[in-house]
Short mmCIF file of C-alpha atoms and ligand atoms in Angstrom, two decimals:
data_model
loop_
_atom_site.label_atom_id
_atom_site.label_comp_id
_atom_site.label_asym_id
_atom_site.label_seq_id
_atom_site.Cartn_x
_atom_site.Cartn_y
_atom_site.Cartn_z
CA UNK T 16 -15.34 12.82 -18.76
CA UNK T 17 -15.17 10.62 -15.62
CA UNK T 18 -18.03 8.56 -16.71
CA UNK T 19 -16.46 7.88 -20.25
CA UNK T 20 -13.34 6.85 -18.34
CA UNK T 21 -15.35 4.46 -16.15
CA UNK T 22 -17.29 3.06 -18.91
CA UNK T 23 -14.48 2.36 -21.68
CA UNK T 24 -13.50 -1.20 -21.60
CA UNK T 25 -9.80 -0.95 -20.75
CA UNK T 26 -7.94 -3.70 -22.71
CA UNK T 27 -4.35 -4.20 -23.58
CA UNK T 28 -3.07 -5.95 -27.01
CA UNK T 29 -3.75 -9.38 -25.40
CA UNK T 30 -7.33 -8.41 -24.78
CA UNK T 31 -6.75 -8.68 -21.20
CA UNK T 32 -9.30 -6.78 -19.07
CA UNK T 33 -7.24 -4.15 -17.32
CA UNK T 34 -9.93 -2.42 -15.12
CA UNK T 35 -8.33 -2.48 -11.61
CA UNK T 36 -11.75 -3.12 -9.92
CA UNK T 37 -12.60 -6.11 -12.06
CA UNK T 38 -9.11 -7.59 -11.56
CA UNK T 39 -9.61 -6.89 -7.89
CA UNK T 40 -12.92 -8.76 -7.85
CA UNK T 41 -11.39 -11.64 -10.00
CA UNK T 42 -8.56 -11.92 -7.35
CA UNK T 43 -11.22 -12.07 -4.70
CA UNK T 44 -13.36 -14.49 -6.51
CA UNK T 45 -10.48 -16.94 -7.13
CA UNK T 46 -9.85 -17.21 -3.34
CA UNK T 47 -13.60 -16.76 -2.30
CA UNK T 48 -14.24 -19.94 -4.33
CA UNK T 49 -12.04 -21.94 -1.78
CA UNK T 50 -13.70 -20.49 1.28
CA UNK T 51 -16.95 -21.74 2.36
CA UNK T 52 -18.71 -18.45 2.37
CA UNK T 53 -22.40 -17.70 2.39
CA UNK T 54 -23.34 -16.23 -0.94
CA UNK T 55 -24.94 -12.96 0.57
CA UNK T 56 -21.75 -12.54 2.85
CA UNK T 57 -19.61 -13.00 -0.24
CA UNK T 58 -21.43 -10.10 -2.05
CA UNK T 59 -20.90 -7.87 1.12
CA UNK T 60 -17.24 -8.52 0.98
CA UNK T 61 -16.82 -7.92 -2.70
CA UNK T 62 -18.38 -4.41 -2.71
CA UNK T 63 -17.16 -1.20 -1.34
CA UNK T 64 -19.17 -0.01 1.70
CA UNK T 65 -19.08 3.61 0.57
CA UNK T 66 -17.80 5.47 -2.27
CA UNK T 67 -17.54 9.24 -2.39
CA UNK T 68 -17.04 11.17 -5.80
CA UNK T 69 -16.26 14.84 -5.62
CA UNK T 70 -15.78 18.01 -7.56
CA UNK T 71 -12.96 20.12 -6.01
CA UNK T 72 -12.72 23.65 -7.08
CA UNK T 73 -9.51 25.47 -6.70
CA UNK T 74 -8.40 29.01 -7.16
CA UNK T 75 -5.29 28.98 -9.32
CA UNK T 76 -2.28 31.19 -8.87
CA UNK T 77 -3.42 33.20 -12.24
CA UNK T 78 -6.84 33.83 -10.64
CA UNK T 79 -8.71 31.36 -12.62
CA UNK T 80 -10.75 28.52 -10.96
CA UNK T 81 -10.08 24.84 -11.90
CA UNK T 82 -12.25 22.05 -10.87
CA UNK T 83 -10.61 18.77 -10.11
CA UNK T 84 -12.17 15.32 -9.55
CA UNK T 85 -11.51 13.57 -6.35
CA UNK T 86 -12.63 10.22 -4.85
CA UNK T 87 -12.51 8.51 -1.54
CA UNK T 88 -13.63 4.95 -1.18
CA UNK T 89 -14.32 2.94 1.90
CA UNK T 90 -14.29 -0.86 1.07
CA UNK T 91 -14.84 -2.60 4.59
CA UNK T 92 -14.63 -1.76 8.16
CA UNK T 93 -15.64 -5.13 9.92
CA UNK T 94 -12.12 -5.39 11.58
CA UNK T 95 -11.66 -1.59 12.55
CA UNK T 96 -11.42 1.86 11.00
CA UNK T 97 -10.75 2.13 7.32
CA UNK T 98 -7.23 2.91 6.32
CA UNK T 99 -5.55 3.91 2.97
CA UNK T 100 -3.55 6.23 1.07
CA UNK T 101 -4.39 9.18 -1.10
CA UNK T 102 -3.12 9.28 -4.62
CA UNK T 103 -2.53 12.36 -6.95
CA UNK T 104 -2.05 11.17 -10.61
CA UNK T 105 -3.48 12.17 -13.95
CA UNK T 106 -4.41 8.57 -14.49
CA UNK T 107 -6.63 8.27 -11.36
CA UNK T 108 -10.07 6.57 -12.01
CA UNK T 109 -13.07 5.84 -9.68
CA UNK T 110 -12.63 2.04 -10.50
CA UNK T 111 -8.83 2.38 -9.64
CA UNK T 112 -9.62 3.80 -6.14
CA UNK T 113 -12.36 1.17 -5.57
CA UNK T 114 -9.59 -1.49 -6.35
CA UNK T 115 -7.15 -0.13 -4.13
CA UNK T 116 -9.53 0.31 -1.31
CA UNK T 117 -10.41 -3.37 -1.48
CA UNK T 118 -6.68 -4.30 -1.61
CA UNK T 119 -6.25 -2.31 1.59
CA UNK T 120 -8.92 -4.61 3.29
CA UNK T 121 -7.38 -7.67 2.37
CA UNK T 122 -3.90 -6.18 3.04
CA UNK T 123 -4.70 -5.18 6.52
CA UNK T 124 -6.22 -8.64 7.26
CA UNK T 125 -3.46 -10.39 5.68
CA UNK T 126 -0.87 -8.92 8.15
CA UNK T 127 -3.57 -9.10 10.87
CA UNK T 128 -3.84 -5.46 11.84
CA UNK T 129 -7.17 -4.09 13.38
CA UNK T 130 -8.15 -2.00 10.19
CA UNK T 131 -10.60 -2.09 7.20
CA UNK T 132 -9.66 -0.88 3.89
CA UNK T 133 -10.11 2.54 2.09
CA UNK T 134 -8.36 4.62 -0.67
CA UNK T 135 -8.68 8.17 -2.05
CA UNK T 136 -7.32 9.93 -5.18
CA UNK T 137 -7.54 13.12 -7.19
CA UNK T 138 -7.23 13.29 -10.73
CA UNK T 139 -4.41 15.72 -11.19
CA UNK T 140 -0.64 16.17 -12.31
CA UNK T 141 0.92 17.48 -9.06
CA UNK T 142 4.21 18.15 -10.82
CA UNK T 143 2.25 20.77 -12.90
CA UNK T 144 0.79 22.83 -9.80
CA UNK T 145 2.62 25.20 -7.49
CA UNK T 146 3.08 24.48 -3.85
CA UNK T 147 0.03 26.81 -3.04
CA UNK T 148 -2.17 25.34 -5.57
CA UNK T 149 -1.50 21.81 -4.11
CA UNK T 150 -2.16 23.18 -0.66
CA UNK T 151 -5.46 24.57 -1.82
CA UNK T 152 -6.38 21.53 -3.50
CA UNK T 153 -5.44 19.19 -0.57
CA UNK T 154 -7.32 21.14 1.90
CA UNK T 155 -10.51 21.35 -0.33
CA UNK T 156 -10.17 17.72 -0.58
CA UNK T 157 -9.82 17.36 2.98
CA UNK T 158 -12.80 19.34 3.84
CA UNK T 159 -15.06 17.40 1.40
CA UNK T 160 -14.18 13.95 2.90
CA UNK T 161 -14.21 15.38 6.44
CA UNK T 162 -17.59 13.77 7.35
CA UNK T 163 -16.28 10.40 6.62
CA UNK T 164 -12.91 10.53 7.96
CA UNK T 165 -11.34 10.66 11.51
CA UNK T 166 -9.25 8.61 13.68
CA UNK T 167 -11.98 6.09 14.64
CA UNK T 168 -13.38 6.13 11.20
CA UNK T 169 -11.04 6.20 8.26
CA UNK T 170 -7.39 7.21 8.43
CA UNK T 171 -5.76 8.50 5.19
CA UNK T 172 -1.92 8.17 4.31
CA UNK T 173 0.43 9.07 1.49
CA UNK T 174 0.44 7.12 -1.77
CA UNK T 175 1.93 7.96 -5.30
CA UNK T 176 2.73 11.61 -5.54
CA UNK T 177 1.59 12.68 -2.06
CA UNK T 178 3.83 12.83 1.03
CA UNK T 179 4.17 14.01 4.63
CA UNK T 180 3.59 17.59 3.59
CA UNK T 181 0.21 16.45 1.95
CA UNK T 182 -0.62 14.63 5.26
CA UNK T 183 0.20 17.71 7.42
CA UNK T 184 -2.29 19.79 5.40
CA UNK T 185 -5.06 17.22 5.91
CA UNK T 186 -4.43 16.82 9.60
CA UNK T 187 -4.35 20.59 10.05
CA UNK T 188 -7.39 21.23 8.13
CA UNK T 189 -9.38 18.46 10.01
CA UNK T 190 -7.91 19.47 13.43
CA UNK T 191 -9.01 23.30 12.54
CA UNK T 192 -12.59 22.21 11.93
CA UNK T 193 -12.62 19.95 15.12
CA UNK T 194 -11.21 22.77 17.21
CA UNK T 195 -8.64 20.37 18.66
CA UNK T 196 -5.40 18.63 17.50
CA UNK T 197 -6.31 15.40 15.64
CA UNK T 198 -2.73 13.79 14.79
CA UNK T 199 -4.66 10.35 14.60
CA UNK T 200 -6.58 11.39 11.47
CA UNK T 201 -3.74 10.56 9.12
CA UNK T 202 -0.53 8.67 9.18
CA UNK T 203 2.69 9.33 7.30
CA UNK T 204 3.06 12.86 8.85
CA UNK T 205 6.46 14.46 9.65
CA UNK T 206 7.93 13.03 12.85
CA UNK T 207 7.71 16.31 14.68
CA UNK T 208 3.85 16.40 14.10
CA UNK T 209 3.07 13.11 15.58
CA UNK T 210 4.63 10.68 12.84
CA UNK T 211 6.45 7.57 13.50
CA UNK T 212 10.11 6.93 13.23
CA UNK T 213 10.59 4.40 10.40
CA UNK T 214 7.30 5.17 8.40
CA UNK T 215 9.00 6.33 5.33
CA UNK T 216 11.05 3.29 5.03
CA UNK T 217 8.40 1.02 6.17
CA UNK T 218 6.89 -0.08 2.90
CA UNK T 219 10.48 -0.84 1.57
CA UNK T 220 11.55 -2.43 4.77
CA UNK T 221 8.45 -4.74 4.80
CA UNK T 222 9.19 -5.63 1.26
CA UNK T 223 12.68 -6.60 2.39
CA UNK T 224 11.64 -8.90 5.11
CA UNK T 225 9.42 -10.59 2.55
CA UNK T 226 12.31 -11.04 0.04
CA UNK T 227 14.57 -12.30 2.58
CA UNK T 228 12.00 -14.96 3.57
CA UNK T 229 11.21 -15.75 -0.10
CA UNK T 230 15.09 -16.02 -0.79
CA UNK T 231 15.24 -18.73 1.92
CA UNK T 232 12.25 -20.46 0.70
CA UNK T 233 13.76 -20.59 -3.05
CA UNK T 234 17.24 -21.56 -1.97
CA UNK T 235 18.81 -18.10 -2.94
CA UNK T 236 21.36 -16.35 -0.79
CA UNK T 237 20.12 -12.77 -0.60
CA UNK T 238 23.68 -11.07 -0.57
CA UNK T 239 24.25 -13.04 -3.98
CA UNK T 240 21.26 -11.92 -5.70
CA UNK T 241 20.57 -9.45 -8.37
CA UNK T 242 17.62 -7.02 -8.43
CA UNK T 243 15.61 -4.78 -10.82
CA UNK T 244 13.40 -2.19 -9.68
CA UNK T 245 10.64 -0.41 -11.58
CA UNK T 246 9.68 2.91 -9.93
CA UNK T 247 12.22 4.93 -7.87
CA UNK T 248 9.93 6.69 -5.45
CA UNK T 249 9.21 6.15 -1.87
CA UNK T 250 8.83 2.38 -2.07
CA UNK T 251 11.38 1.66 -4.90
CA UNK T 252 14.25 3.85 -4.08
CA UNK T 253 14.29 2.79 -0.39
CA UNK T 254 13.86 -0.97 -1.37
CA UNK T 255 17.03 -0.30 -3.53
CA UNK T 256 19.06 1.21 -0.46
CA UNK T 257 17.87 -1.68 2.00
CA UNK T 258 18.62 -4.41 -0.44
CA UNK T 259 22.03 -3.04 -1.34
CA UNK T 260 22.66 -2.76 2.32
CA UNK T 261 22.04 -6.54 2.66
CA UNK T 262 24.64 -7.18 -0.16
CA UNK T 263 22.07 -7.65 -3.18
CA UNK T 264 23.31 -6.12 -6.44
CA UNK T 265 20.82 -3.58 -7.83
CA UNK T 266 21.50 -3.83 -11.56
CA UNK T 267 18.36 -2.10 -13.13
CA UNK T 268 16.03 0.71 -12.06
CA UNK T 269 13.50 2.88 -13.78
CA UNK T 270 11.04 5.81 -13.15
CA UNK T 271 8.45 7.47 -15.36
CA UNK T 272 11.02 9.17 -17.54
CA UNK T 273 13.22 5.98 -18.52
CA UNK T 274 15.48 3.27 -17.05
CA UNK T 275 19.16 2.64 -16.46
CA UNK T 276 21.16 -0.61 -16.36
CA UNK T 277 24.66 -1.63 -14.94
CA UNK T 278 25.39 -5.44 -14.63
CA UNK T 279 28.25 -4.59 -12.12
CA UNK T 280 25.65 -2.97 -9.76
CA UNK T 281 24.27 0.64 -9.21
CA UNK T 282 25.64 2.76 -6.39
CA UNK T 283 22.22 3.29 -4.76
CA UNK T 284 23.31 6.18 -2.46
CA UNK T 285 24.84 8.18 -5.40
CA UNK T 286 21.71 7.25 -7.39
CA UNK T 287 19.37 8.75 -4.86
CA UNK T 288 21.47 11.93 -4.78
CA UNK T 289 21.12 11.97 -8.66
CA UNK T 290 17.32 11.32 -8.54
CA UNK T 291 17.18 14.09 -5.97
CA UNK T 292 19.06 16.70 -8.16
CA UNK T 293 17.67 15.80 -11.57
CA UNK T 294 14.26 14.57 -10.84
CA UNK T 295 15.10 11.36 -12.66
CA UNK T 296 17.31 8.23 -12.73
CA UNK T 297 18.17 9.03 -16.45
CA UNK T 298 21.64 9.66 -17.33
CA UNK T 299 23.14 8.18 -14.27
CA UNK T 300 27.04 8.07 -14.75
CA UNK T 301 28.39 4.87 -15.59
CA UNK T 302 24.84 3.30 -16.39
CA UNK T 303 23.32 2.22 -19.71
CA UNK T 304 20.01 3.87 -20.63
CA UNK T 305 17.28 1.45 -21.27
CA UNK T 306 13.52 2.03 -21.89
CA UNK T 307 11.57 2.12 -18.64
CA UNK T 308 9.59 -1.30 -19.44
CA UNK T 309 12.83 -3.09 -20.23
CA UNK T 310 13.41 -3.32 -16.55
CA UNK T 311 10.82 -6.03 -16.32
CA UNK T 312 12.72 -7.98 -18.81
CA UNK T 313 16.20 -7.84 -17.15
CA UNK T 314 17.82 -11.22 -16.31
CA UNK T 315 17.80 -10.97 -12.42
CA UNK T 316 16.83 -13.04 -9.38
CA UNK T 317 14.52 -10.42 -7.95
CA UNK T 318 12.15 -8.21 -9.57
CA UNK T 319 10.35 -5.38 -7.66
CA UNK T 320 7.59 -3.51 -9.49
CA UNK T 321 7.23 -0.34 -7.43
CA UNK T 322 5.25 2.00 -9.70
CA UNK T 323 1.79 1.51 -10.92
CA UNK T 324 -0.77 -1.25 -11.79
CA UNK T 325 -0.86 -3.41 -14.71
CA UNK T 326 2.81 -3.48 -15.51
CA UNK T 327 3.44 -7.24 -15.85
CA UNK T 328 0.69 -8.50 -18.36
CA UNK T 329 -0.02 -11.32 -20.71
CA UNK T 330 1.75 -9.08 -23.46
CA UNK T 331 5.18 -9.16 -21.55
CA UNK T 332 5.16 -11.84 -19.00
CA UNK T 333 7.17 -14.09 -21.11
CA UNK T 334 10.16 -11.79 -20.81
CA UNK T 335 10.25 -11.76 -17.04
CA UNK T 336 13.35 -13.85 -16.04
CA UNK T 337 13.27 -13.12 -12.45
CA UNK T 338 12.63 -16.16 -9.76
CA UNK T 339 11.03 -13.70 -7.29
CA UNK T 340 8.53 -11.01 -7.91
CA UNK T 341 7.95 -8.92 -4.97
CA UNK T 342 5.00 -6.36 -5.65
CA UNK T 343 5.90 -3.32 -3.60
CA UNK T 344 3.41 -1.59 -6.01
CA UNK T 345 -0.23 -2.24 -5.68
CA UNK T 346 -1.79 -4.30 -8.46
CA UNK T 347 1.50 -4.53 -10.77
CA UNK T 348 0.71 -7.92 -12.05
CA UNK T 349 -2.62 -8.82 -14.10
CA UNK T 350 -4.48 -12.12 -13.35
CA UNK T 351 -3.41 -13.65 -16.58
CA UNK T 352 0.44 -12.79 -16.01
CA UNK T 353 0.06 -14.20 -12.37
CA UNK T 354 -1.13 -17.52 -13.62
CA UNK T 355 1.68 -17.64 -16.09
CA UNK T 356 4.40 -16.69 -13.45
CA UNK T 357 2.95 -19.40 -11.11
CA UNK T 358 3.41 -22.11 -13.87
CA UNK T 359 6.86 -20.91 -14.55
CA UNK T 360 7.64 -21.56 -10.83
CA UNK T 361 8.20 -17.81 -10.11
CA UNK T 362 7.44 -16.96 -6.63
CA UNK T 363 5.16 -13.76 -6.70
CA UNK T 364 4.95 -12.12 -3.27
CA UNK T 365 1.58 -10.39 -3.64
CA UNK T 366 1.11 -6.71 -2.95
CA UNK T 367 -1.27 -7.39 0.06
CA UNK T 368 1.93 -8.95 1.60
CA UNK T 369 4.95 -7.51 -0.09
CA UNK T 370 3.99 -3.77 0.63
CA UNK T 371 2.01 -4.38 3.80
CA UNK T 372 4.93 -2.87 5.77
CA UNK T 373 3.68 0.71 5.05
CA UNK T 374 0.24 0.18 6.48
CA UNK T 375 1.75 -1.77 9.46
CA UNK T 376 3.91 1.12 10.57
CA UNK T 377 0.94 3.47 9.80
CA UNK T 378 -1.12 1.50 12.34
CA UNK T 379 2.05 1.78 14.83
CA UNK T 380 1.87 5.63 14.08
CA UNK T 381 -1.96 5.74 14.86
CA UNK T 382 -1.15 3.85 18.25
CA UNK T 383 1.58 6.09 19.27
CA UNK T 384 -0.64 9.33 18.30
CA UNK T 385 -3.57 7.86 20.49
CA UNK T 386 -1.50 7.04 23.30
CA UNK T 387 0.72 10.22 22.93
CA UNK T 388 3.76 7.95 23.59
CA UNK T 389 6.25 7.43 20.98
CA UNK T 390 8.67 4.68 20.26
CA UNK T 391 12.14 4.89 18.79
CA UNK T 392 13.20 3.49 15.14
CA UNK T 393 14.69 0.37 16.46
CA UNK T 394 11.36 -0.42 18.42
CA UNK T 395 9.23 0.34 15.35
CA UNK T 396 11.44 -1.84 12.99
CA UNK T 397 11.56 -4.73 15.49
CA UNK T 398 7.78 -4.81 15.82
CA UNK T 399 7.44 -4.46 11.94
CA UNK T 400 9.70 -7.41 11.36
CA UNK T 401 7.76 -9.47 13.90
CA UNK T 402 4.47 -8.78 11.88
CA UNK T 403 6.06 -9.43 8.48
CA UNK T 404 7.81 -12.59 9.19
CA UNK T 405 4.69 -13.97 10.81
CA UNK T 406 2.45 -12.78 7.93
CA UNK T 407 4.81 -14.29 5.33
CA UNK T 408 4.99 -17.52 7.06
CA UNK T 409 1.24 -17.89 7.55
CA UNK T 410 0.71 -17.02 3.78
CA UNK T 411 3.26 -19.49 2.69
CA UNK T 412 1.73 -22.12 4.82
CA UNK T 413 -1.82 -21.32 3.52
CA UNK T 414 -0.47 -21.32 -0.12
CA UNK T 415 0.93 -24.79 0.28
CA UNK T 416 -2.14 -26.10 2.25
CA UNK T 417 -4.19 -25.04 -0.78
CA UNK T 418 -1.52 -25.91 -3.35
CA UNK T 419 -2.16 -22.25 -4.77
CA UNK T 420 -0.06 -19.15 -5.46
CA UNK T 421 0.74 -16.80 -2.50
CA UNK T 422 -1.72 -14.28 -3.58
CA UNK T 423 -4.67 -16.96 -3.30
CA UNK T 424 -2.94 -18.00 0.12
CA UNK T 425 -3.05 -14.45 1.24
CA UNK T 426 -6.72 -13.81 0.10
CA UNK T 427 -8.04 -16.91 1.64
CA UNK T 428 -6.43 -15.92 5.01
CA UNK T 429 -7.59 -12.34 4.77
CA UNK T 430 -11.08 -13.50 3.51
CA UNK T 431 -11.46 -15.78 6.49
CA UNK T 432 -10.54 -13.11 8.91
CA UNK T 433 -12.80 -10.46 7.59
CA UNK T 434 -15.67 -12.87 7.10
CA UNK T 435 -15.44 -13.93 10.77
CA UNK T 436 -15.49 -10.53 12.14
CA UNK T 437 -18.55 -9.64 9.90
CA UNK T 438 -20.44 -13.01 10.90
CA UNK T 439 -19.96 -12.34 14.52
CA UNK T 440 -20.90 -8.65 14.27
CA UNK T 441 -23.80 -9.34 12.07
CA UNK T 442 -25.43 -7.40 9.43
CA UNK T 443 -27.25 -4.24 10.82
CA UNK T 444 -29.95 -3.74 11.67
P1 NAD E 268 6.13 7.65 -5.39
O1 NAD E 268 5.13 8.67 -5.84
O2 NAD E 268 6.99 7.95 -4.18
O3 NAD E 268 6.92 6.94 -6.51
C1 NAD E 268 6.33 6.54 -7.61
C2 NAD E 268 7.56 6.16 -8.70
O4 NAD E 268 7.05 5.49 -9.76
C3 NAD E 268 8.21 7.20 -9.06
O5 NAD E 268 9.60 7.10 -9.16
C4 NAD E 268 7.93 7.64 -10.55
O6 NAD E 268 8.64 8.16 -11.59
C5 NAD E 268 7.55 5.94 -10.93
N1 NAD E 268 6.77 5.69 -12.12
C6 NAD E 268 5.57 6.28 -12.51
N2 NAD E 268 5.15 5.73 -13.54
C7 NAD E 268 6.08 4.81 -13.97
C8 NAD E 268 6.33 3.93 -15.17
N3 NAD E 268 5.43 4.03 -16.09
N4 NAD E 268 7.38 3.26 -15.23
C9 NAD E 268 8.34 3.31 -14.25
N5 NAD E 268 8.24 4.12 -13.11
C10 NAD E 268 7.00 4.73 -13.09
O7 NAD E 268 5.00 6.49 -5.00
P2 NAD E 268 5.30 5.13 -3.94
O8 NAD E 268 4.74 5.84 -2.73
O9 NAD E 268 6.71 4.90 -3.98
O10 NAD E 268 4.31 4.17 -4.47
C11 NAD E 268 4.61 3.29 -5.42
C12 NAD E 268 3.77 2.13 -5.38
O11 NAD E 268 3.78 1.46 -4.31
C13 NAD E 268 2.29 2.35 -5.61
O12 NAD E 268 1.60 1.32 -6.30
C14 NAD E 268 1.82 2.44 -4.43
O13 NAD E 268 0.42 2.22 -4.15
C15 NAD E 268 2.42 1.49 -3.62
N6 NAD E 268 2.62 1.61 -2.07
C16 NAD E 268 3.10 2.67 -1.56
C17 NAD E 268 3.34 2.65 -0.26
C18 NAD E 268 4.01 3.83 0.57
O14 NAD E 268 3.84 3.73 1.78
N7 NAD E 268 4.47 4.87 -0.09
C19 NAD E 268 2.65 1.65 0.56
C20 NAD E 268 2.10 0.57 -0.05
C21 NAD E 268 2.05 0.42 -1.54
#
């Protein structure tokens, strides 16, 4: 089953290659061509260092046994312990996890935090599992990846359809096996278990800092902008709140079940309550229902893809009307669509920058856990702003210097940082 999924050429109607890992390597190659890298070193940076594929047997509530497929991939650890989320989704593949792991390496280097890149995933539909089944699946997964994770080795975090509860189970499983409390083994924990204030808002807040800087660069006034958001989970829903608080008008949002549109602006506080109550943004009073994918084509200033990969493709890129695309999601734009957007003068704030607020506050959480000294939310947000503002300006300057899109600017910066660490450390033995 997995082998078939990996081998199948994934193409869309425009014959684009949608395999996430090949896309990640293509993005790397585009930037690496402009870096003066030793060919052997370049090969080291392209490949994952370690990739674990797992079979996870779980006793289901009805007494039957089901075997789930799981992965943990560590892409690079030259600059520090590996870091990256865990995704629960029916569409997870090994190649997707490899791509997400490599994007974590470049993300951590782009914002200059001392981590390498990793990612994990389980092929499952968490919405069809009971609380008990999810706990047993999570603990079995944590047990199986235990030899390669740890506060100094690899530190997981939440991603699509995982949350602070998932992290608490992993932390507990690891701590039980070690015989001592190890809060630093995961980030994104509840605050009362060593989590950081500001972590759940961090991805969206980092995105907001990038959007604010992009508006200044594009001559837009943020409080006068209109915004469309695809995906209304952790990243998307909080981005909607924070941008609305700045005066921006959120005119369209979508989730996996559909989209809604109101040109006069959506009340994001009421929308969040509606989503929490009904499990979807659909049928929000006062808004018009639209197909989920129509959100990408809405006439707006800022488009925030905050769901999954390969959403803006050669097949629909011509319909994108936004002036700024802020990639809260990982990998939402295909390389072909990226080129088209750049030619159209759209500023794409790449995922490795736009959603790096999450891993930045995860880094703060890890630091707080290790020193057992906790900061208040204001302190966390102030530090996050400093990191994001500096990273945005470094990436923009690099993009201008190389006359390249922001993604290539970010990758060149990141590749040079990781390559420097690798060269000075040397290749062992
Ligand atoms: P989440 O599980 O909280 O939310 C995912 C949202 O996407 C849900 O609202 C779901 O309904 C929606 N969705 C799924 N398929 C969709 C589709 N086809 N069309 C429209 N909406 C769809 O996940 P999240 O943590 O918000 O992650 C979203 C994206 O942000 C992912 O790409 C993730 O890797 C990235 N990201 C998240 C974090 C974080 O800290 N949570 C950090 C960095 C990057």
